[in-house]
Tab-separated table of C-alpha atoms and ligand atoms in Angstrom:
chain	number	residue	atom	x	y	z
A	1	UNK	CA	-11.725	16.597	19.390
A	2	UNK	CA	-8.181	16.234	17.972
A	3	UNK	CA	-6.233	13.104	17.759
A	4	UNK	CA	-2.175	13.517	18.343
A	5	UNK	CA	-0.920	11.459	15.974
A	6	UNK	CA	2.989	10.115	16.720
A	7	UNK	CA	4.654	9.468	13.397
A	8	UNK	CA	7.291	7.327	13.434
A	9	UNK	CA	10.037	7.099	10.082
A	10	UNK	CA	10.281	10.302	8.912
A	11	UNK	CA	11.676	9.574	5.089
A	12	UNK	CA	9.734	10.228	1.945
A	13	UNK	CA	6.712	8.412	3.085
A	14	UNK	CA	7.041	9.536	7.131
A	15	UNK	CA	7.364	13.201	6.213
A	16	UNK	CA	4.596	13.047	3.733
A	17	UNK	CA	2.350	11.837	6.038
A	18	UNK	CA	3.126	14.634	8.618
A	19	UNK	CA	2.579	17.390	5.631
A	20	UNK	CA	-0.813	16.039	5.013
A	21	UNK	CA	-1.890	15.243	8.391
A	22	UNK	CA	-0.678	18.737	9.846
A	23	UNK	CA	-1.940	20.714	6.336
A	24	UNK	CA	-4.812	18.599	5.045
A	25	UNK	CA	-6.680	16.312	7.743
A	26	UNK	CA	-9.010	18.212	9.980
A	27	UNK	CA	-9.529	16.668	13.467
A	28	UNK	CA	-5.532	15.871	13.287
A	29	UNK	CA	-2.486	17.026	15.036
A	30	UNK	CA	1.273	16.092	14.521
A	31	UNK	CA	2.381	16.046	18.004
A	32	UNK	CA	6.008	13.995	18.029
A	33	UNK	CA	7.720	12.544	15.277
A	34	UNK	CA	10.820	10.031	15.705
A	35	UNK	CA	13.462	8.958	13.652
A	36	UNK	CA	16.629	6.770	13.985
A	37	UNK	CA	17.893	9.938	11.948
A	38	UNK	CA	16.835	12.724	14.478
A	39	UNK	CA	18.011	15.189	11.514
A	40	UNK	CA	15.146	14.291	9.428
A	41	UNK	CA	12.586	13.678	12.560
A	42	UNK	CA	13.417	17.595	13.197
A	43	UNK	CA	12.916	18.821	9.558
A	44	UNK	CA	9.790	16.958	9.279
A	45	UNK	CA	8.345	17.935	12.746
A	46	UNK	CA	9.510	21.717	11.707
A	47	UNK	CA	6.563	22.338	9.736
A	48	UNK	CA	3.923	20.937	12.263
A	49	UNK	CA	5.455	22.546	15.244
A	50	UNK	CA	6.201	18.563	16.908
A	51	UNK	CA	8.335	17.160	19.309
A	52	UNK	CA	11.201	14.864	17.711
A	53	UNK	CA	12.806	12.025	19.519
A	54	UNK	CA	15.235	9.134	18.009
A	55	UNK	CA	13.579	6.215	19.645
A	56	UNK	CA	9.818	4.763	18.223
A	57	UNK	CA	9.071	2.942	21.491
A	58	UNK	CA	9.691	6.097	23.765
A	59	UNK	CA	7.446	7.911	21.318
A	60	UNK	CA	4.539	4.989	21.408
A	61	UNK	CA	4.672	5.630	25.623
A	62	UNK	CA	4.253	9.360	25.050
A	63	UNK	CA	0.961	10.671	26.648
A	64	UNK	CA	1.339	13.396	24.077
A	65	UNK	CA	0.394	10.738	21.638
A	66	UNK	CA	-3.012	9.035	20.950
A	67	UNK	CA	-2.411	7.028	17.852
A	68	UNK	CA	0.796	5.898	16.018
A	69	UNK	CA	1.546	6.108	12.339
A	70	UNK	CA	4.411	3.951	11.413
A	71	UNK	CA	6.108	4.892	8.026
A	72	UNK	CA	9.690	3.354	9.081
A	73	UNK	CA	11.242	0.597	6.688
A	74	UNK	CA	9.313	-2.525	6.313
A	75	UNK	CA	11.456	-4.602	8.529
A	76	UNK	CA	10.720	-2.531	11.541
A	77	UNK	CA	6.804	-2.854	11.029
A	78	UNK	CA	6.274	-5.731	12.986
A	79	UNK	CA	7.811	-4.769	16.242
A	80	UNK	CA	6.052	-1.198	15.946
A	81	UNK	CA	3.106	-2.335	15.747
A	82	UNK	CA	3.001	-4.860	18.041
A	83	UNK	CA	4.539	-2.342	20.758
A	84	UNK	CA	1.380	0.168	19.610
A	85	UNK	CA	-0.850	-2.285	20.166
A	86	UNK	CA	0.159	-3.546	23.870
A	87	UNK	CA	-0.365	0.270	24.765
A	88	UNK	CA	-3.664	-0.221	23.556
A	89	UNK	CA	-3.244	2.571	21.071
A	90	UNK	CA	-4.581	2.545	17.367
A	91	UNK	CA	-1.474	2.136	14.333
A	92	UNK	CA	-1.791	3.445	10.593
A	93	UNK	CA	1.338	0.894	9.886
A	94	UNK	CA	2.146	1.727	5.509
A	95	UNK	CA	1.945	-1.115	3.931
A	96	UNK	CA	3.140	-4.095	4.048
A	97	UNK	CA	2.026	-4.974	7.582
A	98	UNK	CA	5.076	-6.825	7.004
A	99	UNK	CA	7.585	-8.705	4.970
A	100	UNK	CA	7.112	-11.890	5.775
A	101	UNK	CA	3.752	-14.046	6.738
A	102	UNK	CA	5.649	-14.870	10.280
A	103	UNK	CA	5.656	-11.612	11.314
A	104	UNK	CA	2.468	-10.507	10.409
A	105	UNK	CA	0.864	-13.766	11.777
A	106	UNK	CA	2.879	-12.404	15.306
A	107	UNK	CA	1.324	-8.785	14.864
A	108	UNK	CA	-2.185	-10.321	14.408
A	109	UNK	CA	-1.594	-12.395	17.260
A	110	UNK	CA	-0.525	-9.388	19.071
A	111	UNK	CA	-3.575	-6.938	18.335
A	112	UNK	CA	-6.147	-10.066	19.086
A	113	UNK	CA	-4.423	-10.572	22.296
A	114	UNK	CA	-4.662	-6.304	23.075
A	115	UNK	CA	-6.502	-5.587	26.199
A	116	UNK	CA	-8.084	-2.685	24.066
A	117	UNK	CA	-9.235	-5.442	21.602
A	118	UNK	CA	-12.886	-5.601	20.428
A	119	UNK	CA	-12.563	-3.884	17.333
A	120	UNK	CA	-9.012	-3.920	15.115
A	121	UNK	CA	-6.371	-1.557	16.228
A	122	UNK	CA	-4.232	-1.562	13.819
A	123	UNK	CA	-5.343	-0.131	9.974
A	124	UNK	CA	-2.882	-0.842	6.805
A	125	UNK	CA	-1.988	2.017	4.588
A	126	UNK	CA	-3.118	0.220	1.059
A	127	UNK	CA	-4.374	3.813	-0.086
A	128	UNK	CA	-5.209	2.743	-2.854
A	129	UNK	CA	-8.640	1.592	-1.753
A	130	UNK	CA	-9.211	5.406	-1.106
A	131	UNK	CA	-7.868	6.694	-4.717
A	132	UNK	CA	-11.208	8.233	-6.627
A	133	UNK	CA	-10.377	6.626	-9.675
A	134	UNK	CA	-10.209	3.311	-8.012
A	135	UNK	CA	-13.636	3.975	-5.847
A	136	UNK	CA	-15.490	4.945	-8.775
A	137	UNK	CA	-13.968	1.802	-10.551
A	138	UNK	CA	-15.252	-0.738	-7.832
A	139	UNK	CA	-18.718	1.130	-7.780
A	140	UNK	CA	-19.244	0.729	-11.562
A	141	UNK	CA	-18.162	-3.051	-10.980
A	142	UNK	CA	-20.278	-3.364	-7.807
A	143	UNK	CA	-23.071	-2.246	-10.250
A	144	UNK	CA	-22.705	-4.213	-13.212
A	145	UNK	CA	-21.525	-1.559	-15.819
A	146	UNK	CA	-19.292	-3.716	-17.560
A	147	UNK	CA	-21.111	-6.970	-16.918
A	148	UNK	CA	-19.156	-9.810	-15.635
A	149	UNK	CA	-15.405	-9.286	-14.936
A	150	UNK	CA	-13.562	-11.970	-16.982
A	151	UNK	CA	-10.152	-10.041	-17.278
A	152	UNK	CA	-8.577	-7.559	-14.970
A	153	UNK	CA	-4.711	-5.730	-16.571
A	154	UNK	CA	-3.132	-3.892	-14.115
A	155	UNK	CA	0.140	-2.038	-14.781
A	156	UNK	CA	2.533	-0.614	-12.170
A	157	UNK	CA	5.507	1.254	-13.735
A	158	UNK	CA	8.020	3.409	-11.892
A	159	UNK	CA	10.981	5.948	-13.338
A	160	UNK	CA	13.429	3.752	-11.323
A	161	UNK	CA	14.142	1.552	-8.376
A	162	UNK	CA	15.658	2.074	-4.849
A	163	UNK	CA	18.901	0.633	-3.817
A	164	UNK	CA	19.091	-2.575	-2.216
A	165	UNK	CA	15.882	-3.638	-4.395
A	166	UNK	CA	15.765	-7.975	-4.705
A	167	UNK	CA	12.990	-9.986	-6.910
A	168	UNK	CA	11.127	-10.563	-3.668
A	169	UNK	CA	11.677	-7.359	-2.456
A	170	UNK	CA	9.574	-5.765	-5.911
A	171	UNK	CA	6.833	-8.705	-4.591
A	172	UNK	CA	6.756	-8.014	-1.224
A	173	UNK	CA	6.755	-3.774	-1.116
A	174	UNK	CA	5.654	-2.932	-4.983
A	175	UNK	CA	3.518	-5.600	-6.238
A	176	UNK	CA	1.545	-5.956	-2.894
A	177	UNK	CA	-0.479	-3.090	-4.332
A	178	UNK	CA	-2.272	-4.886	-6.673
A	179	UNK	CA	-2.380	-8.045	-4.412
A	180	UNK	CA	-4.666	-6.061	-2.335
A	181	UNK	CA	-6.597	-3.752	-4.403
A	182	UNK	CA	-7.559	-7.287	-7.402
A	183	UNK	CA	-9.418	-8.771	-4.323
A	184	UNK	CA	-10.752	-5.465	-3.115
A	185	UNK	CA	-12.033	-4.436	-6.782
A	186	UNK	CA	-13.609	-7.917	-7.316
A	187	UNK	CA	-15.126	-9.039	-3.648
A	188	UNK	CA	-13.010	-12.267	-4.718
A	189	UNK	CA	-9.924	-13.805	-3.083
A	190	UNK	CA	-6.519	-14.652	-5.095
A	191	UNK	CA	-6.456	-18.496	-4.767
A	192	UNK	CA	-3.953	-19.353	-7.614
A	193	UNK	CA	-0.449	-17.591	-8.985
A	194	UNK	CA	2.187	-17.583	-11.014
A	195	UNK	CA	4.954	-14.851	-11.405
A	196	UNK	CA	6.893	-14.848	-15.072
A	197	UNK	CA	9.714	-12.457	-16.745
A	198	UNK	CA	10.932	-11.504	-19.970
A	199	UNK	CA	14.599	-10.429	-20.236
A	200	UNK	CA	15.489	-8.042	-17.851
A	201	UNK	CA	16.114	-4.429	-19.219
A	202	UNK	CA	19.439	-3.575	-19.935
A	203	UNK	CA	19.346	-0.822	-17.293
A	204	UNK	CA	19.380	-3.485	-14.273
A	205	UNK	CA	21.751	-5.297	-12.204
A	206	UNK	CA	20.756	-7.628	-9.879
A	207	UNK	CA	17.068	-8.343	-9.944
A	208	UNK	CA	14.033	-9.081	-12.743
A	209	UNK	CA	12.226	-5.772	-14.220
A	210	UNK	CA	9.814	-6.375	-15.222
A	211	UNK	CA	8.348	-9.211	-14.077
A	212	UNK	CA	4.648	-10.209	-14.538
A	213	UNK	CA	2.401	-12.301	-12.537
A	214	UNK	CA	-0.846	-14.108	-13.108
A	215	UNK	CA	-3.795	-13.969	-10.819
A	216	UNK	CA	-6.816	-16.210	-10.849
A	217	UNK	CA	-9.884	-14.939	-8.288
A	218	UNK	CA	-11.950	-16.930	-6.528
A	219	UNK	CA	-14.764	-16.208	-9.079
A	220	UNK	CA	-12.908	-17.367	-11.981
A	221	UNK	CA	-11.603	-13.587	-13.557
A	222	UNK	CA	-8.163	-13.641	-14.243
A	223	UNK	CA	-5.420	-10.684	-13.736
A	224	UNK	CA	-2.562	-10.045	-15.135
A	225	UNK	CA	-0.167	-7.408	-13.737
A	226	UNK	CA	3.098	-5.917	-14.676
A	227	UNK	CA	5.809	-4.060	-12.342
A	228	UNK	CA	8.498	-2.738	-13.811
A	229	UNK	CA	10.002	-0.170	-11.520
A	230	UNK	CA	12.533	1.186	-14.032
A	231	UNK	CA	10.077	1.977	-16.743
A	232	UNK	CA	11.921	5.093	-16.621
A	233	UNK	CA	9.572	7.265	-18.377
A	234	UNK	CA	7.091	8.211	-15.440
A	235	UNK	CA	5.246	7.084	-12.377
A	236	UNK	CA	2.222	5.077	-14.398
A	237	UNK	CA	-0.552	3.016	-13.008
A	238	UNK	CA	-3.267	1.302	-15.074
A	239	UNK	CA	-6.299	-0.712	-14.452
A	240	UNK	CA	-8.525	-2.270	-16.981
A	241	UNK	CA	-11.523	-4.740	-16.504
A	242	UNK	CA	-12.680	-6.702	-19.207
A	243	UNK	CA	-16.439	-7.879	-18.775
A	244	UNK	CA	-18.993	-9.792	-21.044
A	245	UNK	CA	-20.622	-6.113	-21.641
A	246	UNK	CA	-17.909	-3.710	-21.808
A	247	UNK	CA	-14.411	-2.869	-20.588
A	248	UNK	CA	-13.735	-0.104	-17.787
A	249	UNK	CA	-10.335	1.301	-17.016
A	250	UNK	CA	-8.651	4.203	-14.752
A	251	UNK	CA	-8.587	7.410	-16.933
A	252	UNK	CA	-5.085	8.915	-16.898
A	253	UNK	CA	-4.794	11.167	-13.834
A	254	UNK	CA	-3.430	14.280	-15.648
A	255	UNK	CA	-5.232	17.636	-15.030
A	256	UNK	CA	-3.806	19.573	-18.035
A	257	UNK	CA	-3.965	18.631	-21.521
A	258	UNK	CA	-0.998	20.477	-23.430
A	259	UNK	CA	-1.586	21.013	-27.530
A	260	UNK	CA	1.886	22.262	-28.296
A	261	UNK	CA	3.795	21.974	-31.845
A	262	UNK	CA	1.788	19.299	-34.021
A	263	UNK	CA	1.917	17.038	-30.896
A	264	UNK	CA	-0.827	16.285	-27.974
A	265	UNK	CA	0.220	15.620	-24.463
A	266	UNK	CA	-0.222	15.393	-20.583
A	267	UNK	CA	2.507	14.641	-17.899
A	268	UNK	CA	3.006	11.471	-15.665
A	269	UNK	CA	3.580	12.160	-11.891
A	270	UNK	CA	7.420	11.596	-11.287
A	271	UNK	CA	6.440	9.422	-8.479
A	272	UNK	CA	3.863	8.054	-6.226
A	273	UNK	CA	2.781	10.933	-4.081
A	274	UNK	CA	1.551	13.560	-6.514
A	275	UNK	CA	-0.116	10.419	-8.476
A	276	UNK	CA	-1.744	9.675	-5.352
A	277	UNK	CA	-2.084	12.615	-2.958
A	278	UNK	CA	-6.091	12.558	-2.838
A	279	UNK	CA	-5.808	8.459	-2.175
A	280	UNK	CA	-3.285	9.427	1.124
A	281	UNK	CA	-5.254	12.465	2.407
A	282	UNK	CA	-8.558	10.938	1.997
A	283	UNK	CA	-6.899	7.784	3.889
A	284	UNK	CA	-5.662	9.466	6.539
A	285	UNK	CA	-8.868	11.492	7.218
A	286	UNK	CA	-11.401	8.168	6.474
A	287	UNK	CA	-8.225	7.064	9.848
A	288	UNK	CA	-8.934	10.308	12.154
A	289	UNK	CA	-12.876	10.294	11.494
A	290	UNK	CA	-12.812	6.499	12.547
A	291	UNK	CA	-10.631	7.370	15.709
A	292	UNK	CA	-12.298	10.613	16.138
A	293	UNK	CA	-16.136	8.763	16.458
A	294	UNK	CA	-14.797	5.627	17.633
A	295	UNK	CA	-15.920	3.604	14.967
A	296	UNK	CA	-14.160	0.829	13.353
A	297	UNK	CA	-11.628	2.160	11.028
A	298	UNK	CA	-12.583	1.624	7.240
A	299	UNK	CA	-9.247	1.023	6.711
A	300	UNK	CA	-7.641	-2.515	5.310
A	301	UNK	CA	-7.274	-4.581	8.789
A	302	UNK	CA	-3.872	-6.087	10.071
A	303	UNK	CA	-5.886	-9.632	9.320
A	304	UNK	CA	-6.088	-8.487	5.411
A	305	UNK	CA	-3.025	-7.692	4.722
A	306	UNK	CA	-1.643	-11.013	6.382
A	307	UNK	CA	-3.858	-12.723	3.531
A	308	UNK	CA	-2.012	-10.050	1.161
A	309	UNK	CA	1.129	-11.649	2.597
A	310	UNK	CA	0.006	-14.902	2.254
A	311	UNK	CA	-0.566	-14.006	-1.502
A	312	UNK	CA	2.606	-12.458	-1.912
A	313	UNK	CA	4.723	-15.747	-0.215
A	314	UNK	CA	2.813	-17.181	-3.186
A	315	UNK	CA	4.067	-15.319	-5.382
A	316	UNK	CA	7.478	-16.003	-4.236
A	317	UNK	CA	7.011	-19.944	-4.200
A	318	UNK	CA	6.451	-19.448	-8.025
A	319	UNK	CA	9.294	-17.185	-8.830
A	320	UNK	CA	11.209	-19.523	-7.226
A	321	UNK	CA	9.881	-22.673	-8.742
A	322	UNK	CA	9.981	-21.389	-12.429
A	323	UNK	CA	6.625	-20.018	-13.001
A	324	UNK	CA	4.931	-23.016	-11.577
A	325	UNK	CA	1.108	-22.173	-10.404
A	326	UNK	CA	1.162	-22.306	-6.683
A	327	UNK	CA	-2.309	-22.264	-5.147
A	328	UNK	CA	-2.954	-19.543	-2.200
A	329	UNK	CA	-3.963	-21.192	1.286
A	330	UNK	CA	-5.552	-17.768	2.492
A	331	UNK	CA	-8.157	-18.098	4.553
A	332	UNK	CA	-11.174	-15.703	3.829
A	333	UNK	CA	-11.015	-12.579	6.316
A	334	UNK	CA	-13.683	-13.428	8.501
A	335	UNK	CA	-11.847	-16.693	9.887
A	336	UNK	CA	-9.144	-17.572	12.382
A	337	UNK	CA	-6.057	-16.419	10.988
A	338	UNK	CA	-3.509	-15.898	13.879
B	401	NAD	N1	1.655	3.512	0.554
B	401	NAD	C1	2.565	3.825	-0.350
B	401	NAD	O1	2.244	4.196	-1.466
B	401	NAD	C2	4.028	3.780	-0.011
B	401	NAD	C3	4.958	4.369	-0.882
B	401	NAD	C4	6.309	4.330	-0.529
B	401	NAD	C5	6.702	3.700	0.639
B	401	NAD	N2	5.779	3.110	1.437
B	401	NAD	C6	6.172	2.430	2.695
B	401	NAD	O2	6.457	3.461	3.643
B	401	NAD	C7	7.539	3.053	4.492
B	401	NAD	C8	8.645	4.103	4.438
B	401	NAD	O3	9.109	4.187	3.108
B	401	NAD	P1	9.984	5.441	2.637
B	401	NAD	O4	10.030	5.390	1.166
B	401	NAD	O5	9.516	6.672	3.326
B	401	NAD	O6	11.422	5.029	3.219
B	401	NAD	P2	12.608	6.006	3.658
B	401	NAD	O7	13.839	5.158	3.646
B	401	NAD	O8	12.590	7.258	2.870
B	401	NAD	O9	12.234	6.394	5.169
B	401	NAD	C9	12.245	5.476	6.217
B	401	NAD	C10	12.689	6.217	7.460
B	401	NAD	O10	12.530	5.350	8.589
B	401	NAD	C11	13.619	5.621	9.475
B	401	NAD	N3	13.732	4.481	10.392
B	401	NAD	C12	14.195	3.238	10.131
B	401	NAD	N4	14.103	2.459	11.235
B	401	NAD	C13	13.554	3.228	12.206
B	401	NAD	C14	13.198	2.999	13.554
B	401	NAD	N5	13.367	1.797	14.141
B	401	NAD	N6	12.670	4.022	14.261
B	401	NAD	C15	12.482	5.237	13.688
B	401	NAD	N7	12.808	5.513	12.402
B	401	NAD	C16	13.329	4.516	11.668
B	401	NAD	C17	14.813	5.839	8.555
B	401	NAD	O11	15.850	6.529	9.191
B	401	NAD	C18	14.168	6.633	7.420
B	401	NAD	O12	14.252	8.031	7.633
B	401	NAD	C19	7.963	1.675	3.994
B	401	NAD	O13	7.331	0.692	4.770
B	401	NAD	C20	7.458	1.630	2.579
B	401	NAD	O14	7.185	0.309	2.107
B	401	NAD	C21	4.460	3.165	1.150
């Protein structure tokens, strides 16, 4: 059985997606691909031999398609989604779900309310959760290797920012990462922040980098994490927990180790996708296999990442209330959200 897959944003992430899907993901077809940019919906769908269109909603009616992959900008999530899910069909949205808590409280509202509803429709693309070094992690902590978790560090550095980037916006689209995956790693919710910066470096206008937030679980471990998008010397992720036995951390992802004059040393990814091409192949197949047996997709739900949101409005309260703690009111994931 193949699933046609309709992508919809066909940008860095968008035509990623369709590489991988049409190349990598058995069970899988790329069978239209729309952009507001029909330009890059063509040079995308090139490879996998799709249809392009300029308009998401025509390509969410298409009988050609049987599931929807949105990978458009944030603020066109929520409408996506919620106009996949009143045909009933199944959405990879990339995360965030959405920018704000409104929205995503409307989208969960929307997928409950689904005549196709009885499982979730829509799955979140925090691929993260599906990153081997990150698995293996949360196995080794679901196992007690390093004891009890008292500390988690997790560092998120990028060679430099977008345009158009804001504090909130670095919250909201960068830091969500870790404000799903702490949770995830731990079995714990987030129920206290508080977001801090140093000085800004020099070689930003406009918004904090880094900034640094604080993270207490429900369990009592406490995270720190650091995003600084213009770290400028690679794409770099990190993730240590501390326990009461021993400390495990994410090895550094490089393949080749180069021993070249007097000096020792492997390369960072320039960006996200080579750093995490197994995490968005293995996502997108753990998607199709779901869809394929009709089984609930193993995927982070539409009601987890509104408690991500919830987290990240958080977040936000503190950076805008000088570092101040601000307790989360999430809900745990089995509850009434919408
Ligand atoms: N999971 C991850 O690691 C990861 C990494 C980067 C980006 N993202 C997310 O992926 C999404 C896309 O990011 P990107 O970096 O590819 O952005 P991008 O700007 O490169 O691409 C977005 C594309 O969407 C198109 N678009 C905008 N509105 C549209 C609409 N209504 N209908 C059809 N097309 C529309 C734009 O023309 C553009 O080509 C964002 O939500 C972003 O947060 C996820």
């Amino acid at each position: 059985m193949t699933i046609n897959v309709g992508v919809i944003g066909a940008g860095i992430m968008g035509a990623d997606h369709v590489n991988t899907l049409h190349r990598y993901v058995s069970g899988a077809a790329v069978s239209v691909v729309a952009d507001v940019d029909v330009g890059k919906a063509a040079s995308a769908a090139a490879l996998a031999g799709a249809r392009v269109t300029d308009d998401a909603l025509a390509l969410i009616a298409d009988p050609r398609v049987d599931a929807v992959l949105i990978a458009s900008h944030d603020d066109t999530h929520a409408e996506l989604a919620i106009a996949a899910v009143r045909t009933g069909k199944p959405v990879l949205c990339e995360k965030p779900l959405a920018p704000t808590v409104a929205e995503c409280r409307r989208v969960v509202s929307a997928e409950m309310e689904s005549a196709a509803y009885g499982r979730p429709l829509i799955s979140v693309g925090f691929m993260r959760r599906f990153d081997p070094g990150y698995q293996e992690l949360r196995a080794a902590l679901k196992a007690g290797a390093c004891g009890t978790p008292l500390l988690l560090h997790c560092i998120s550095r990028g060679v430099s920012s977008g345009p158009a980037t804001t504090d909130e916006w670095i919250i909201v689209a960068s830091a969500v990462h870790e404000l799903d995956i702490v949770p995830w790693l731990l079995e714990a919710p987030i129920v206290e922040v508080s977001w801090h910066a140093p000085r800004s470096s020099p070689t930003v206008e406009g918004f904090r980098d880094p900034q640094f937030l604080l993270l207490r679980t429900g369990d009592g471990a406490l995270t720190t994490v650091e995003v600084f998008l213009n770290a400028r010397y690679g794409y770099d992720i990190r993730c240590e927990v501390v326990g009461d036995r021993g400390v495990l951390a994410l090895a550094p992802p490089a393949r080749v180790v180069r021993d070249l004059d007097a000096a020792r040393s492997t390369a960072y990814a320039a960006d996200w996708r080579p750093r995490f091409a197994d995490a968005y192949r293995l996502e997108l197949q753990a998607w199709i296999d779901a869809l394929a047996a009709a089984r609930p997709s193993p995927l982070p739900t539409a009601r987890d990442s509104l408690i991500t949101a919830m987290v990240a409005e958080a977040v936000i309260a503190s950076m805008h209330a000088d570092g101040r703690s601000v307790a989360v009111d999430a809900p745990s994931p089995e509850s009434s959200v919408a």
